[in-house]
Amino acid sequence: MKALSEEMKRALTSRGMRIALLLGIGILIVGLNYASSYPPEKSFVDVWYISYSQSFYYLMLPLIACIPFADTLASDRKQGYLERLVVRERYKNVLNAKFFANAIAGALASALPLLLLYLILTLTNHNPLNHPALNSIEGRPYEIAELVNLYKTLPDSFILVVSGAVFIVGTLLASLGMALTLLINHRFIALSVPFLLSNLLQYFSNRARLIPWY
């Protein structure tokens, strides 16, 4: 239990966590700048979704999820810190604590910038939903009927569903990054392989047309 609290504190207060959050916020600011070129009648959910999708936030998600803590298992092993932890706790408990803290850190780093943008937009944008000026402009979801209905009728739920999916994917990507360092003890592996694998799969899914672009 002590190992878990220590690893959670390390993960959530780490320099990597701050960098990941700043990276996510910076990418969304680029998206906001892009959204400014759309008609001014856009509602808060229009701005949010354009900022998310047109900034390619989802392409950078593997980095955002892995930067906070995914490389620490490799660095702790190299620096001898892991051996000192194992003296006080069972190795299995330490490993479980590291993976759990890493998963939570990756998930929060992935989803918090989106939720922060949602909070800001709901406080500052009071335009009505579904303005026809945006109907003929790419920038709204159109491939999944259930999400389209949420977007048009329950935009808050739409944003929470997408942010929840990002939260889960962030968990998986961060866990993959740390798991890879069990095979190859190098922090670069934790940061690079999930990013390369995710974008490679995205590339092939687009080319093969077997999986929709989302």
Tab-separated table of C-alpha atoms in Angstrom:
chain	number	residue	atom	x	y	z
A	1	MET	CA	0.000	0.000	0.000
A	2	LYS	CA	2.876	2.357	0.792
A	3	ALA	CA	4.496	1.570	-2.557
A	4	LEU	CA	1.268	2.498	-4.351
A	5	SER	CA	0.932	5.853	-2.573
A	6	GLU	CA	4.575	6.690	-3.279
A	7	GLU	CA	4.312	5.782	-6.958
A	8	MET	CA	1.051	7.700	-7.349
A	9	LYS	CA	2.657	10.777	-5.810
A	10	ARG	CA	5.686	10.424	-8.093
A	11	ALA	CA	3.522	9.970	-11.178
A	12	LEU	CA	1.069	12.805	-10.584
A	13	THR	CA	3.649	15.363	-9.478
A	14	SER	CA	6.381	14.433	-11.939
A	15	ARG	CA	8.008	16.789	-14.409
A	16	GLY	CA	6.803	14.480	-17.171
A	17	MET	CA	3.192	14.983	-16.059
A	18	ARG	CA	3.564	18.749	-16.340
A	19	ILE	CA	5.193	18.441	-19.752
A	20	ALA	CA	2.440	16.119	-21.010
A	21	LEU	CA	-0.324	18.460	-19.809
A	22	LEU	CA	1.395	21.461	-21.410
A	23	LEU	CA	1.825	19.508	-24.641
A	24	GLY	CA	-1.872	18.581	-24.696
A	25	ILE	CA	-2.949	22.145	-23.936
A	26	GLY	CA	-0.579	23.512	-26.586
A	27	ILE	CA	-1.980	21.175	-29.242
A	28	LEU	CA	-5.539	22.224	-28.384
A	29	ILE	CA	-4.549	25.902	-28.602
A	30	VAL	CA	-3.421	25.175	-32.165
A	31	GLY	CA	-6.830	23.584	-32.720
A	32	LEU	CA	-8.582	26.637	-31.281
A	33	ASN	CA	-6.675	28.831	-33.693
A	34	TYR	CA	-7.847	26.601	-36.535
A	35	ALA	CA	-11.435	26.712	-35.237
A	36	SER	CA	-11.385	30.517	-35.432
A	37	SER	CA	-11.500	30.228	-39.236
A	38	TYR	CA	-14.940	28.575	-39.029
A	39	PRO	CA	-18.199	30.601	-39.011
A	40	PRO	CA	-18.663	32.608	-35.788
A	41	GLU	CA	-22.032	30.937	-35.112
A	42	LYS	CA	-20.346	27.728	-33.923
A	43	SER	CA	-21.456	26.445	-30.520
A	44	PHE	CA	-19.194	25.284	-27.702
A	45	VAL	CA	-19.341	21.670	-28.870
A	46	ASP	CA	-18.432	22.728	-32.418
A	47	VAL	CA	-15.365	24.584	-31.159
A	48	TRP	CA	-14.416	21.701	-28.866
A	49	TYR	CA	-14.679	19.039	-31.537
A	50	ILE	CA	-12.911	21.090	-34.217
A	51	SER	CA	-10.092	21.857	-31.769
A	52	TYR	CA	-9.782	18.168	-30.900
A	53	SER	CA	-10.045	16.643	-34.369
A	54	GLN	CA	-8.324	19.263	-36.525
A	55	SER	CA	-5.346	19.692	-34.187
A	56	PHE	CA	-4.527	15.978	-34.584
A	57	TYR	CA	-4.637	15.578	-30.815
A	58	TYR	CA	-5.392	11.891	-31.288
A	59	LEU	CA	-2.172	11.394	-33.273
A	60	MET	CA	-0.094	12.866	-30.444
A	61	LEU	CA	-2.025	10.945	-27.786
A	62	PRO	CA	0.612	8.170	-27.425
A	63	LEU	CA	3.252	10.735	-26.489
A	64	ILE	CA	0.926	12.618	-24.148
A	65	ALA	CA	0.030	9.351	-22.373
A	66	CYS	CA	3.570	7.963	-22.103
A	67	ILE	CA	5.575	11.057	-21.167
A	68	PRO	CA	4.384	11.313	-17.522
A	69	PHE	CA	5.583	7.972	-16.128
A	70	ALA	CA	5.904	5.164	-18.697
A	71	ASP	CA	9.705	5.350	-18.825
A	72	THR	CA	10.296	5.303	-15.066
A	73	LEU	CA	10.503	1.522	-14.717
A	74	ALA	CA	13.499	1.505	-17.083
A	75	SER	CA	15.137	4.538	-15.471
A	76	ASP	CA	14.550	3.207	-11.931
A	77	ARG	CA	16.172	-0.102	-12.852
A	78	LYS	CA	19.193	1.608	-14.371
A	79	GLN	CA	19.663	3.947	-11.418
A	80	GLY	CA	19.260	1.196	-8.822
A	81	TYR	CA	16.150	2.826	-7.319
A	82	LEU	CA	14.029	-0.256	-8.007
A	83	GLU	CA	16.352	-2.471	-5.951
A	84	ARG	CA	15.993	-0.113	-2.988
A	85	LEU	CA	12.209	-0.296	-3.293
A	86	VAL	CA	12.243	-4.092	-3.437
A	87	VAL	CA	14.109	-4.205	-0.109
A	88	ARG	CA	11.039	-2.672	1.560
A	89	GLU	CA	8.252	-4.203	-0.582
A	90	ARG	CA	7.728	-7.378	-2.570
A	91	TYR	CA	8.762	-7.014	-6.204
A	92	LYS	CA	5.242	-7.916	-7.388
A	93	ASN	CA	3.704	-5.170	-5.243
A	94	VAL	CA	6.189	-2.587	-6.489
A	95	LEU	CA	5.590	-3.575	-10.104
A	96	ASN	CA	1.803	-3.463	-9.680
A	97	ALA	CA	2.060	-0.049	-8.022
A	98	LYS	CA	4.196	1.290	-10.869
A	99	PHE	CA	1.850	0.011	-13.562
A	100	PHE	CA	-1.233	1.354	-11.781
A	101	ALA	CA	0.297	4.793	-11.183
A	102	ASN	CA	1.524	4.898	-14.772
A	103	ALA	CA	-1.913	3.992	-16.144
A	104	ILE	CA	-3.644	6.685	-14.080
A	105	ALA	CA	-1.046	9.317	-14.983
A	106	GLY	CA	-1.313	8.493	-18.684
A	107	ALA	CA	-5.105	8.572	-18.590
A	108	LEU	CA	-5.274	11.901	-16.747
A	109	ALA	CA	-2.639	13.538	-18.943
A	110	SER	CA	-4.643	12.444	-21.992
A	111	ALA	CA	-8.097	13.519	-20.849
A	112	LEU	CA	-7.544	16.570	-18.607
A	113	PRO	CA	-6.661	19.035	-21.426
A	114	LEU	CA	-9.892	18.075	-23.208
A	115	LEU	CA	-11.951	18.508	-20.047
A	116	LEU	CA	-10.282	21.849	-19.321
A	117	LEU	CA	-11.145	23.044	-22.833
A	118	TYR	CA	-14.735	21.849	-22.286
A	119	LEU	CA	-14.982	23.834	-19.039
A	120	ILE	CA	-13.629	27.015	-20.629
A	121	LEU	CA	-15.908	26.773	-23.663
A	122	THR	CA	-19.065	26.143	-21.647
A	123	LEU	CA	-18.334	29.301	-19.654
A	124	THR	CA	-17.463	31.511	-22.623
A	125	ASN	CA	-19.477	30.249	-25.608
A	126	HIS	CA	-23.264	30.637	-25.452
A	127	ASN	CA	-24.147	30.223	-29.125
A	128	PRO	CA	-27.139	27.961	-29.908
A	129	LEU	CA	-26.525	24.385	-30.984
A	130	ASN	CA	-26.653	23.054	-34.543
A	131	HIS	CA	-26.437	26.325	-36.425
A	132	PRO	CA	-27.011	25.584	-40.145
A	133	ALA	CA	-23.974	27.702	-41.083
A	134	LEU	CA	-21.790	24.730	-40.114
A	135	ASN	CA	-23.850	21.987	-41.758
A	136	SER	CA	-21.922	22.038	-45.032
A	137	ILE	CA	-18.498	22.448	-43.421
A	138	GLU	CA	-16.331	19.560	-42.342
A	139	GLY	CA	-15.865	19.722	-38.618
A	140	ARG	CA	-18.756	17.761	-37.189
A	141	PRO	CA	-18.813	13.980	-36.604
A	142	TYR	CA	-20.754	12.110	-39.258
A	143	GLU	CA	-19.768	8.423	-39.333
A	144	ILE	CA	-21.233	6.959	-36.104
A	145	ALA	CA	-24.964	7.564	-35.845
A	146	GLU	CA	-25.051	7.302	-32.039
A	147	LEU	CA	-22.298	9.890	-31.623
A	148	VAL	CA	-23.906	12.186	-34.186
A	149	ASN	CA	-27.166	12.069	-32.216
A	150	LEU	CA	-25.315	12.827	-28.970
A	151	TYR	CA	-23.472	15.672	-30.663
A	152	LYS	CA	-26.723	17.281	-31.798
A	153	THR	CA	-28.937	16.616	-28.781
A	154	LEU	CA	-26.674	16.050	-25.748
A	155	PRO	CA	-23.382	17.783	-26.520
A	156	ASP	CA	-22.141	17.574	-22.920
A	157	SER	CA	-22.571	13.796	-23.013
A	158	PHE	CA	-20.843	13.676	-26.394
A	159	ILE	CA	-17.782	15.461	-25.000
A	160	LEU	CA	-17.712	13.220	-21.923
A	161	VAL	CA	-17.980	10.068	-24.073
A	162	VAL	CA	-15.104	11.150	-26.323
A	163	SER	CA	-13.033	12.262	-23.330
A	164	GLY	CA	-13.792	8.928	-21.635
A	165	ALA	CA	-12.561	7.069	-24.708
A	166	VAL	CA	-9.395	9.181	-24.676
A	167	PHE	CA	-8.986	8.382	-20.952
A	168	ILE	CA	-9.168	4.628	-21.663
A	169	VAL	CA	-6.834	4.807	-24.664
A	170	GLY	CA	-4.373	6.855	-22.608
A	171	THR	CA	-4.405	4.107	-19.976
A	172	LEU	CA	-3.696	1.429	-22.571
A	173	LEU	CA	-0.935	3.380	-24.328
A	174	ALA	CA	0.858	4.239	-21.087
A	175	SER	CA	0.625	0.612	-19.944
A	176	LEU	CA	1.996	-0.586	-23.276
A	177	GLY	CA	4.915	1.812	-23.013
A	178	MET	CA	5.899	0.616	-19.544
A	179	ALA	CA	5.337	-3.062	-20.420
A	180	LEU	CA	7.763	-2.789	-23.330
A	181	THR	CA	10.553	-1.757	-20.957
A	182	LEU	CA	10.237	-5.154	-19.269
A	183	LEU	CA	11.543	-6.585	-22.551
A	184	ILE	CA	13.988	-3.816	-23.506
A	185	ASN	CA	15.268	-1.810	-20.572
A	186	HIS	CA	15.487	1.586	-22.247
A	187	ARG	CA	13.284	4.607	-21.548
A	188	PHE	CA	13.272	5.579	-25.245
A	189	ILE	CA	11.338	2.386	-25.985
A	190	ALA	CA	8.531	3.424	-23.635
A	191	LEU	CA	8.143	6.790	-25.355
A	192	SER	CA	8.680	5.874	-28.997
A	193	VAL	CA	7.162	2.462	-29.703
A	194	PRO	CA	3.530	3.264	-28.687
A	195	PHE	CA	3.713	6.461	-30.765
A	196	LEU	CA	5.135	4.680	-33.814
A	197	LEU	CA	2.792	1.704	-33.501
A	198	SER	CA	-0.313	3.865	-33.073
A	199	ASN	CA	0.473	6.053	-36.072
A	200	LEU	CA	1.465	3.050	-38.190
A	201	LEU	CA	-1.897	1.411	-37.467
A	202	GLN	CA	-3.646	4.697	-38.236
A	203	TYR	CA	-1.814	4.907	-41.561
A	204	PHE	CA	-2.704	1.372	-42.606
A	205	SER	CA	-6.328	1.662	-41.465
A	206	ASN	CA	-6.705	4.786	-43.612
A	207	ARG	CA	-5.098	3.122	-46.622
A	208	ALA	CA	-6.896	-0.206	-46.292
A	209	ARG	CA	-10.306	1.411	-45.660
A	210	LEU	CA	-11.137	-1.541	-43.438
A	211	ILE	CA	-11.501	0.662	-40.377
A	212	PRO	CA	-13.234	4.074	-40.472
A	213	TRP	CA	-10.938	7.075	-40.038
A	214	TYR	CA	-11.963	7.688	-36.427
